CSV table of C-alpha atoms (C1' of nucleotides) in Angstrom, one decimal:
chain,number,residue,atom,x,y,z
A,927,MET,CA,1.8,16.5,-25.6
A,928,LYS,CA,3.2,19.0,-23.2
A,929,PRO,CA,4.4,17.5,-20.0
A,930,ASN,CA,2.0,19.8,-18.0
A,931,ASP,CA,-0.9,18.2,-19.7
A,932,PHE,CA,-0.1,14.7,-18.5
A,933,ASN,CA,-3.1,13.4,-16.7
A,934,LEU,CA,-2.9,10.8,-14.0
A,935,SER,CA,-6.3,9.6,-14.5
A,936,GLY,CA,-5.2,8.1,-17.9
A,937,PHE,CA,-2.0,6.7,-16.7
A,938,LEU,CA,-2.2,2.8,-16.4
A,939,PRO,CA,0.0,2.5,-13.3
A,940,TYR,CA,-2.2,5.0,-11.4
A,941,LYS,CA,-5.5,3.5,-12.7
A,942,LEU,CA,-4.4,0.1,-11.5
A,943,ALA,CA,-3.2,1.4,-8.2
A,944,VAL,CA,-6.5,3.1,-7.5
A,945,LEU,CA,-8.6,0.3,-8.6
A,946,ALA,CA,-6.7,-2.3,-6.6
A,947,SER,CA,-6.7,0.0,-3.6
A,948,ARG,CA,-10.5,0.4,-3.7
A,949,ILE,CA,-11.2,-3.2,-4.1
A,950,SER,CA,-8.8,-4.1,-1.2
A,951,LYS,CA,-10.5,-1.6,1.0
A,952,VAL,CA,-14.0,-3.1,0.5
A,953,LEU,CA,-12.7,-6.6,0.8
A,954,SER,CA,-10.9,-5.8,4.1
A,955,THR,CA,-14.2,-5.0,5.7
A,956,ILE,CA,-15.0,-8.7,5.3
A,957,TYR,CA,-12.1,-10.1,7.2
A,958,GLU,CA,-11.3,-7.0,9.4
A,959,GLU,CA,-14.6,-5.9,10.8
A,960,ARG,CA,-16.0,-9.4,11.4
A,961,PHE,CA,-12.9,-11.3,12.3
A,962,GLY,CA,-10.4,-8.8,13.3
A,963,LEU,CA,-8.0,-9.9,10.8
A,964,SER,CA,-5.5,-7.6,8.9
A,965,MET,CA,-4.7,-8.1,5.2
A,966,PRO,CA,-1.4,-10.0,6.0
A,967,GLU,CA,-3.3,-12.2,8.3
A,968,TRP,CA,-6.0,-12.9,5.8
A,969,ARG,CA,-3.5,-14.0,3.2
A,970,VAL,CA,-1.7,-16.2,5.7
A,971,LEU,CA,-4.8,-17.8,6.8
A,972,VAL,CA,-5.8,-18.7,3.3
A,973,HIS,CA,-2.4,-20.1,2.3
A,974,VAL,CA,-1.9,-22.2,5.4
A,975,ALA,CA,-5.4,-23.6,4.8
A,976,ARG,CA,-4.5,-24.8,1.4
A,977,CYS,CA,-0.9,-25.9,2.0
A,978,GLU,CA,-0.6,-27.6,5.5
A,979,LYS,CA,2.7,-27.4,7.5
A,980,VAL,CA,4.1,-24.4,5.6
A,981,SER,CA,7.1,-22.4,6.6
A,982,VAL,CA,7.3,-18.7,6.9
A,983,ARG,CA,9.4,-18.7,3.8
A,984,ASP,CA,6.8,-20.6,1.9
A,985,ILE,CA,4.1,-18.1,2.8
A,986,HIS,CA,6.5,-15.3,2.0
A,987,ASN,CA,7.1,-16.8,-1.5
A,988,CYS,CA,3.5,-17.5,-2.2
A,989,VAL,CA,1.4,-14.7,-1.1
A,990,ASN,CA,3.5,-11.6,-1.8
A,991,LEU,CA,4.3,-10.6,1.7
A,992,GLU,CA,7.7,-9.6,3.1
A,993,LYS,CA,9.2,-12.1,5.6
A,994,PRO,CA,8.7,-9.7,8.7
A,995,ARG,CA,5.1,-9.2,7.9
A,996,VAL,CA,4.6,-12.9,7.6
A,997,SER,CA,6.4,-13.5,10.9
A,998,ARG,CA,4.3,-10.9,12.7
A,999,ALA,CA,1.0,-12.0,11.2
A,1000,VAL,CA,1.7,-15.6,12.2
A,1001,ALA,CA,2.7,-14.6,15.7
A,1002,LYS,CA,-0.6,-12.7,16.2
A,1003,MET,CA,-2.6,-15.5,14.8
A,1004,VAL,CA,-0.9,-18.1,17.0
A,1005,GLU,CA,-1.7,-15.7,19.9
A,1006,ALA,CA,-5.3,-15.6,18.8
A,1007,GLY,CA,-5.5,-19.4,18.6
A,1008,LEU,CA,-6.0,-19.6,14.9
A,1009,LEU,CA,-2.7,-21.1,14.0
A,1010,ALA,CA,-0.3,-23.6,15.6
A,1011,LYS,CA,3.4,-23.4,15.1
A,1012,THR,CA,6.0,-26.1,15.7
A,1013,ALA,CA,9.7,-26.4,14.8
A,1014,SER,CA,10.3,-28.8,12.0
A,1015,THR,CA,12.0,-32.0,13.0
A,1016,ARG,CA,14.1,-32.4,9.8
A,1017,ASP,CA,15.3,-28.8,9.7
A,1018,GLN,CA,15.5,-27.0,13.1
A,1019,ARG,CA,15.6,-23.7,11.3
A,1020,LEU,CA,12.2,-24.2,9.7
A,1021,VAL,CA,8.9,-23.9,11.3
A,1022,GLU,CA,5.7,-25.7,10.6
A,1023,ILE,CA,2.5,-23.8,10.6
A,1024,GLU,CA,-0.9,-25.2,10.5
A,1025,LEU,CA,-4.5,-24.3,11.1
A,1026,THR,CA,-6.1,-24.9,14.5
A,1027,GLU,CA,-9.8,-25.9,14.7
A,1028,ALA,CA,-10.6,-22.3,15.6
A,1029,GLY,CA,-8.7,-21.2,12.5
A,1030,GLN,CA,-10.5,-23.7,10.4
A,1031,ARG,CA,-13.9,-22.3,11.7
A,1032,VAL,CA,-12.9,-18.8,10.8
A,1033,LEU,CA,-11.8,-19.9,7.3
A,1034,ASN,CA,-15.1,-21.7,6.8
A,1035,ASP,CA,-16.9,-18.4,7.5
A,1036,ILE,CA,-14.7,-16.1,5.6
A,1037,ILE,CA,-14.3,-18.0,2.3
A,1038,PRO,CA,-17.9,-18.0,1.1
A,1039,GLU,CA,-18.0,-14.3,1.7
A,1040,ALA,CA,-14.8,-13.7,-0.2
A,1041,MET,CA,-16.1,-15.7,-3.1
A,1042,SER,CA,-19.3,-13.9,-3.1
A,1043,PHE,CA,-17.6,-10.6,-3.2
A,1044,GLN,CA,-15.6,-11.6,-6.0
A,1045,ALA,CA,-18.7,-12.9,-7.8
A,1046,ARG,CA,-20.4,-9.6,-7.2
A,1047,LEU,CA,-17.4,-7.7,-8.6
A,1048,MET,CA,-17.2,-9.6,-11.7
A,1049,GLY,CA,-21.0,-9.8,-12.0
A,1050,ALA,CA,-21.1,-7.9,-15.2
A,1051,PHE,CA,-18.3,-9.8,-16.8
A,1052,SER,CA,-19.1,-12.5,-19.4
A,1053,GLU,CA,-17.0,-15.7,-19.5
A,1054,ASP,CA,-15.0,-14.3,-22.3
A,1055,GLU,CA,-14.5,-11.0,-20.7
A,1056,ALA,CA,-13.2,-12.6,-17.5
A,1057,SER,CA,-10.7,-14.8,-19.3
A,1058,HIS,CA,-9.6,-11.9,-21.5
A,1059,PHE,CA,-9.1,-9.7,-18.5
A,1060,ASP,CA,-6.8,-12.4,-17.1
A,1061,ASP,CA,-4.9,-12.6,-20.4
A,1062,LEU,CA,-4.3,-8.9,-20.3
A,1063,ILE,CA,-3.1,-9.1,-16.7
A,1064,GLU,CA,-0.7,-11.9,-17.8
A,1065,GLN,CA,0.7,-9.8,-20.6
A,1066,LEU,CA,1.4,-7.0,-18.1
A,1067,HIS,CA,3.3,-9.5,-15.8
A,1068,ASP,CA,5.3,-10.8,-18.8
A,1069,GLU,CA,6.3,-7.3,-19.6
A,1070,LEU,CA,7.3,-6.6,-16.0
A,1071,ASP,CA,9.4,-9.8,-16.0
A,1072,LYS,CA,11.7,-8.1,-18.5
A,1073,HIS,CA,12.4,-5.3,-16.2
A,1074,ALA,CA,15.7,-6.1,-14.3
A,1075,ASN,CA,14.7,-4.3,-11.2
A,1076,ALA,CA,11.3,-5.8,-10.9
A,1077,PRO,CA,10.9,-7.9,-7.9
A,1078,ARG,CA,11.0,-11.3,-9.7
A,1079,ARG,CA,7.5,-12.7,-10.0
A,1080,SER,CA,7.1,-15.0,-7.2
A,1081,SER,CA,6.8,-18.6,-8.0
A,1082,MET,CA,3.3,-18.6,-7.1
A,1083,ASP,CA,1.7,-21.5,-5.4
A,1084,THR,CA,4.0,-24.1,-6.8
A,1085,ASN,CA,5.0,-24.7,-3.3
A,1086,ILE,CA,8.5,-25.9,-4.3
A,1087,SER,CA,9.7,-26.6,-0.8
A,1088,ASP,CA,8.6,-29.7,1.2
B,1468,MET,CA,-15.4,-26.2,-3.5
B,1469,LYS,CA,-14.0,-26.7,-0.1
B,1470,PRO,CA,-12.9,-23.6,1.7
B,1471,ASN,CA,-9.4,-25.0,2.2
B,1472,ASP,CA,-9.0,-25.3,-1.6
B,1473,PHE,CA,-9.5,-21.5,-2.0
B,1474,ASN,CA,-6.5,-20.3,-4.0
B,1475,LEU,CA,-5.4,-16.7,-3.7
B,1476,SER,CA,-3.7,-16.8,-7.0
B,1477,GLY,CA,-7.1,-16.9,-8.8
B,1478,PHE,CA,-8.8,-14.3,-6.5
B,1479,LEU,CA,-9.4,-11.1,-8.4
B,1480,PRO,CA,-8.6,-8.6,-5.5
B,1481,TYR,CA,-5.3,-10.5,-4.8
B,1482,LYS,CA,-4.4,-10.5,-8.5
B,1483,LEU,CA,-5.0,-6.8,-8.9
B,1484,ALA,CA,-3.2,-5.9,-5.8
B,1485,VAL,CA,-0.1,-7.9,-6.8
B,1486,LEU,CA,-0.1,-6.5,-10.3
B,1487,ALA,CA,-0.6,-2.9,-9.2
B,1488,SER,CA,2.1,-3.2,-6.5
B,1489,ARG,CA,4.6,-4.7,-9.0
B,1490,ILE,CA,3.9,-1.9,-11.5
B,1491,SER,CA,4.2,0.8,-8.9
B,1492,LYS,CA,7.5,-0.6,-7.7
B,1493,VAL,CA,9.1,-0.3,-11.1
B,1494,LEU,CA,7.6,3.0,-11.7
B,1495,SER,CA,8.9,4.4,-8.5
B,1496,THR,CA,12.4,3.8,-9.5
B,1497,ILE,CA,11.8,6.4,-12.2
B,1498,TYR,CA,10.9,9.3,-9.8
B,1499,GLU,CA,12.6,7.9,-6.7
B,1500,GLU,CA,16.1,7.0,-7.6
B,1501,ARG,CA,16.6,9.8,-10.0
B,1502,PHE,CA,14.7,12.6,-8.5
B,1503,GLY,CA,14.3,11.6,-4.8
B,1504,LEU,CA,10.6,11.8,-5.0
B,1505,SER,CA,8.2,9.6,-3.1
B,1506,MET,CA,5.0,8.3,-4.7
B,1507,PRO,CA,2.8,11.0,-3.0
B,1508,GLU,CA,5.3,13.6,-4.2
B,1509,TRP,CA,5.1,12.3,-7.7
B,1510,ARG,CA,1.3,12.4,-7.8
B,1511,VAL,CA,1.3,15.9,-6.4
B,1512,LEU,CA,3.8,17.2,-8.8
B,1513,VAL,CA,1.8,15.9,-11.8
B,1514,HIS,CA,-1.5,17.3,-10.6
B,1515,VAL,CA,-0.1,20.7,-9.7
B,1516,ALA,CA,1.5,20.9,-13.1
B,1517,ARG,CA,-1.7,20.4,-14.9
B,1518,CYS,CA,-4.0,22.4,-12.6
B,1519,GLU,CA,-2.3,25.6,-11.4
B,1520,LYS,CA,-3.0,27.2,-8.1
B,1521,VAL,CA,-4.5,24.2,-6.5
B,1522,SER,CA,-5.3,23.6,-2.8
B,1523,VAL,CA,-4.4,20.7,-0.6
B,1524,ARG,CA,-8.0,19.7,-0.8
B,1525,ASP,CA,-8.0,19.7,-4.6
B,1526,ILE,CA,-5.0,17.4,-4.7
B,1527,HIS,CA,-6.6,15.2,-2.2
B,1528,ASN,CA,-9.7,14.8,-4.2
B,1529,CYS,CA,-8.0,14.3,-7.5
B,1530,VAL,CA,-5.1,12.0,-7.0
B,1531,ASN,CA,-6.3,9.6,-4.3
B,1532,LEU,CA,-4.1,10.7,-1.4
B,1533,GLU,CA,-5.2,11.3,2.2
B,1534,LYS,CA,-5.0,14.9,3.3
B,1535,PRO,CA,-2.1,14.4,5.6
B,1536,ARG,CA,-0.1,12.8,2.9
B,1537,VAL,CA,-0.7,15.6,0.5
B,1538,SER,CA,0.2,18.1,3.3
B,1539,ARG,CA,3.4,16.4,4.0
B,1540,ALA,CA,4.4,15.9,0.4
B,1541,VAL,CA,3.8,19.5,-0.4
B,1542,ALA,CA,5.8,20.6,2.6
B,1543,LYS,CA,8.8,18.5,1.5
B,1544,MET,CA,8.6,19.8,-2.1
B,1545,VAL,CA,8.4,23.4,-1.0
B,1546,GLU,CA,11.4,22.7,1.1
B,1547,ALA,CA,13.1,21.2,-1.9
B,1548,GLY,CA,12.2,24.2,-4.1
B,1549,LEU,CA,9.9,22.4,-6.4
B,1550,LEU,CA,6.7,24.1,-5.3
B,1551,ALA,CA,5.6,27.5,-4.1
B,1552,LYS,CA,2.8,27.9,-1.5
B,1553,THR,CA,0.8,30.9,-0.8
B,1554,ALA,CA,-2.4,31.6,1.1
B,1555,SER,CA,-5.3,32.3,-1.0
B,1556,THR,CA,-6.5,35.9,-0.9
B,1557,ARG,CA,-10.2,35.0,-1.3
B,1558,ASP,CA,-10.3,32.4,1.3
B,1559,GLN,CA,-7.6,32.5,3.9
B,1560,ARG,CA,-8.1,28.9,4.8
B,1561,LEU,CA,-7.1,27.7,1.4
B,1562,VAL,CA,-3.6,27.5,0.0
B,1563,GLU,CA,-2.5,28.1,-3.5
B,1564,ILE,CA,0.2,25.6,-4.7
B,1565,GLU,CA,2.1,26.1,-7.9
B,1566,LEU,CA,5.1,24.8,-9.7
B,1567,THR,CA,8.5,26.7,-9.4
B,1568,GLU,CA,10.9,26.7,-12.4
B,1569,ALA,CA,12.9,23.9,-10.7
B,1570,GLY,CA,9.6,21.9,-10.4
B,1571,GLN,CA,8.9,22.5,-14.0
B,1572,ARG,CA,12.3,21.3,-15.0
B,1573,VAL,CA,11.8,18.1,-13.0
B,1574,LEU,CA,8.5,17.5,-14.5
B,1575,ASN,CA,9.9,17.9,-18.0
B,1576,ASP,CA,12.4,15.3,-17.2
B,1577,ILE,CA,10.1,12.9,-15.6
B,1578,ILE,CA,7.0,12.9,-17.9
B,1579,PRO,CA,8.7,11.5,-20.9
B,1580,GLU,CA,10.1,8.6,-19.0
B,1581,ALA,CA,6.8,7.9,-17.3
B,1582,MET,CA,5.0,7.8,-20.7
B,1583,SER,CA,7.7,5.6,-22.1
B,1584,PHE,CA,7.3,3.2,-19.2
B,1585,GLN,CA,3.6,3.1,-19.8
B,1586,ALA,CA,4.2,2.5,-23.5
B,1587,ARG,CA,6.5,-0.3,-22.8
B,1588,LEU,CA,4.0,-1.9,-20.4
B,1589,MET,CA,1.2,-1.8,-22.9
B,1590,GLY,CA,3.6,-2.7,-25.7
B,1591,ALA,CA,1.8,-6.0,-26.4
B,1592,PHE,CA,-1.6,-4.5,-26.3
B,1593,SER,CA,-3.5,-3.9,-29.5
B,1594,GLU,CA,-5.7,-0.8,-29.7
B,1595,ASP,CA,-8.7,-2.8,-29.0
B,1596,GLU,CA,-7.2,-4.6,-26.2
B,1597,ALA,CA,-6.1,-1.4,-24.5
B,1598,SER,CA,-9.6,0.1,-24.7
B,1599,HIS,CA,-11.2,-3.1,-23.7
B,1600,PHE,CA,-8.9,-3.2,-20.7
B,1601,ASP,CA,-10.2,0.2,-19.8
B,1602,ASP,CA,-13.8,-0.9,-20.1
B,1603,LEU,CA,-13.3,-3.8,-17.7
B,1604,ILE,CA,-11.6,-1.5,-15.3
B,1605,GLU,CA,-14.6,0.8,-15.5
B,1606,GLN,CA,-17.1,-2.0,-15.0
B,1607,LEU,CA,-15.3,-2.9,-11.7
B,1608,HIS,CA,-15.5,0.7,-10.6
B,1609,ASP,CA,-19.1,0.9,-11.3
B,1610,GLU,CA,-19.6,-2.3,-9.3
B,1611,LEU,CA,-17.6,-0.8,-6.4
B,1612,ASP,CA,-19.7,2.3,-6.5
B,1613,LYS,CA,-22.7,0.2,-5.4
B,1614,HIS,CA,-21.0,-0.7,-2.2
B,1615,ALA,CA,-22.1,1.5,0.6
B,1616,ASN,CA,-18.8,1.4,2.4
B,1617,ALA,CA,-16.7,1.9,-0.7
B,1618,PRO,CA,-14.7,5.2,-0.4
B,1619,ARG,CA,-16.8,7.0,-3.0
B,1620,ARG,CA,-15.0,7.3,-6.3
B,1621,SER,CA,-13.2,10.5,-6.3
B,1622,SER,CA,-14.5,13.1,-8.7
B,1623,MET,CA,-11.4,12.7,-10.7
B,1624,ASP,CA,-9.9,15.7,-12.3
B,1625,THR,CA,-13.0,17.7,-12.8
B,1626,ASN,CA,-11.3,20.3,-10.5
B,1627,ILE,CA,-14.6,21.5,-9.1
B,1628,SER,CA,-13.3,24.2,-6.9
B,1629,ASP,CA,-12.0,27.4,-8.0
C,931,DT,C1',-24.8,40.9,14.7
C,932,DC,C1',-23.1,37.2,16.8
C,933,DA,C1',-23.3,32.5,18.0
C,934,DA,C1',-23.2,27.9,16.0
C,935,DT,C1',-21.6,25.1,12.4
C,936,DA,C1',-18.6,23.8,8.6
C,937,DT,C1',-14.3,23.7,6.0
C,938,DC,C1',-9.3,23.9,5.4
C,939,DA,C1',-4.5,22.6,6.4
C,940,DT,C1',-1.6,21.0,9.7
C,941,DT,C1',-0.1,18.3,13.6
C,942,DT,C1',-0.3,14.6,17.1
C,943,DC,C1',-0.1,9.9,18.1
C,944,DG,C1',-0.4,5.1,17.8
C,945,DA,C1',0.2,1.6,14.5
C,946,DT,C1',2.4,-0.6,10.5
C,947,DT,C1',6.0,-1.1,7.4
C,948,DG,C1',10.4,-2.5,5.2
C,949,DC,C1',15.4,-2.8,5.5
C,950,DA,C1',19.0,-4.4,7.8
C,951,DA,C1',21.0,-6.9,11.5
C,952,DC,C1',20.9,-10.8,14.5
C,953,DG,C1',21.3,-15.5,16.5
C,954,DA,C1',20.5,-20.2,15.4
C,955,DT,C1',20.8,-24.0,12.4
C,956,DA,C1',22.4,-26.3,7.8
C,957,DA,C1',25.0,-27.0,3.9
C,958,DT,C1',29.3,-26.6,1.5
C,959,DT,C1',34.1,-26.3,1.1
C,960,DT,C1',38.8,-27.2,2.4
D,1165,DA,C1',36.3,-32.4,11.0
D,1166,DA,C1',36.7,-27.5,11.0
D,1167,DA,C1',35.8,-23.4,8.8
D,1168,DT,C1',33.2,-20.9,5.8
D,1169,DT,C1',29.1,-19.7,3.7
D,1170,DA,C1',24.0,-19.8,3.2
D,1171,DT,C1',19.3,-20.0,4.9
D,1172,DC,C1',15.6,-19.6,8.4
D,1173,DG,C1',12.8,-16.8,11.4
D,1174,DT,C1',12.8,-12.9,14.4
D,1175,DT,C1',13.7,-8.4,16.1
D,1176,DG,C1',15.5,-3.2,16.1
D,1177,DC,C1',14.9,0.8,14.2
D,1178,DA,C1',13.8,4.7,11.5
D,1179,DA,C1',10.3,6.1,8.3
D,1180,DT,C1',5.6,6.3,6.8
D,1181,DC,C1',0.8,6.1,7.3
D,1182,DG,C1',-4.1,7.1,8.7
D,1183,DA,C1',-7.6,8.6,12.0
D,1184,DA,C1',-8.7,11.9,15.0
D,1185,DA,C1',-7.6,16.3,17.2
D,1186,DT,C1',-6.3,21.2,16.7
D,1187,DG,C1',-6.3,26.0,15.4
D,1188,DA,C1',-7.7,29.2,12.0
D,1189,DT,C1',-10.9,31.0,8.9
D,1190,DA,C1',-15.8,31.0,6.5
D,1191,DT,C1',-20.4,30.2,6.3
D,1192,DT,C1',-24.9,29.7,8.1
D,1193,DG,C1',-28.8,30.6,11.0
D,1194,DA,C1',-31.1,32.8,14.9
DNA sequence: TCAATATCATTTCGATTGCAACGATAATTT
DNA sequence: AAATTATCGTTGCAATCGAAATGATATTGA
């Protein structure tokens, strides 16, 4: 094939980027329009809800956000009254972030909608298709792990610290 | 399930965002480190190579980039000598963008690497798996099309105008 | 024909982003 | 213990981005 015939629309990295971007845009209307949250804030909210007393570093490691983004998201949510932040007693460098009652209420409102959106998305998927899709995604991650310059796959959700 | 147990790592929009971002980051080293191109510039290059004499609007419609991004990418590539830009004779508003020889040389260098990267990525996929993966992606797009607020799927590559 | 509307590419402007640097605290080494 | 090194969260800064405004040209409609 001649280089000039190369077509982006059949190129896997492009296809995934477009699909992911489209999905994210629709999802964002759920937390943005209704609750004034940005994407980083949405991710922080969800993670803090599941793992109490997390540090900025924890969040950074678990939800694929750069440290500055986490720090800024947390600051804004503390300001908005959704999160509470206190210095850890054991390690003064660390910070302990937790949900406030207001934050809990927002979470309670958002999660059902997020899940319903996901259900709608995968509406046409059979059980087998859904799990097969996950398998293929895993295969791609495994391949990426081999790349030296690939930002090492984050140790998702194992919540190593504390 | 309690809202607090909601786990991002099993949430489709999140999984796709992380995967796409990871792939894009590795891909970007190919055109960034070696040729000094940004992602928008990479997309513009490829599209202009395939469809000669395109307008900014064409590119915008075909490669999922906002108009300002296309405009800026083109400007920088003209500056770098990779593209030539002339006003259309038929419609003075339009612009006709084409590859220069230098641009063609860069393309010739990049495309094989991009394709080899894709091949490496899908290395573990069988024929069936690859096509099934595409099917599932299509199903998700179809579902997104139903969403009113979904940025209408771009009329990819049909190159309607001129 | 000529006013009103639409389309195109660019630019402006405020907001967001990531990298690197920073101050503060802990851990390690000598 | 003192000094060096590492880690944590935050901030400065330059670059990038998108929504809306702008100026220029085409198209439509009265």
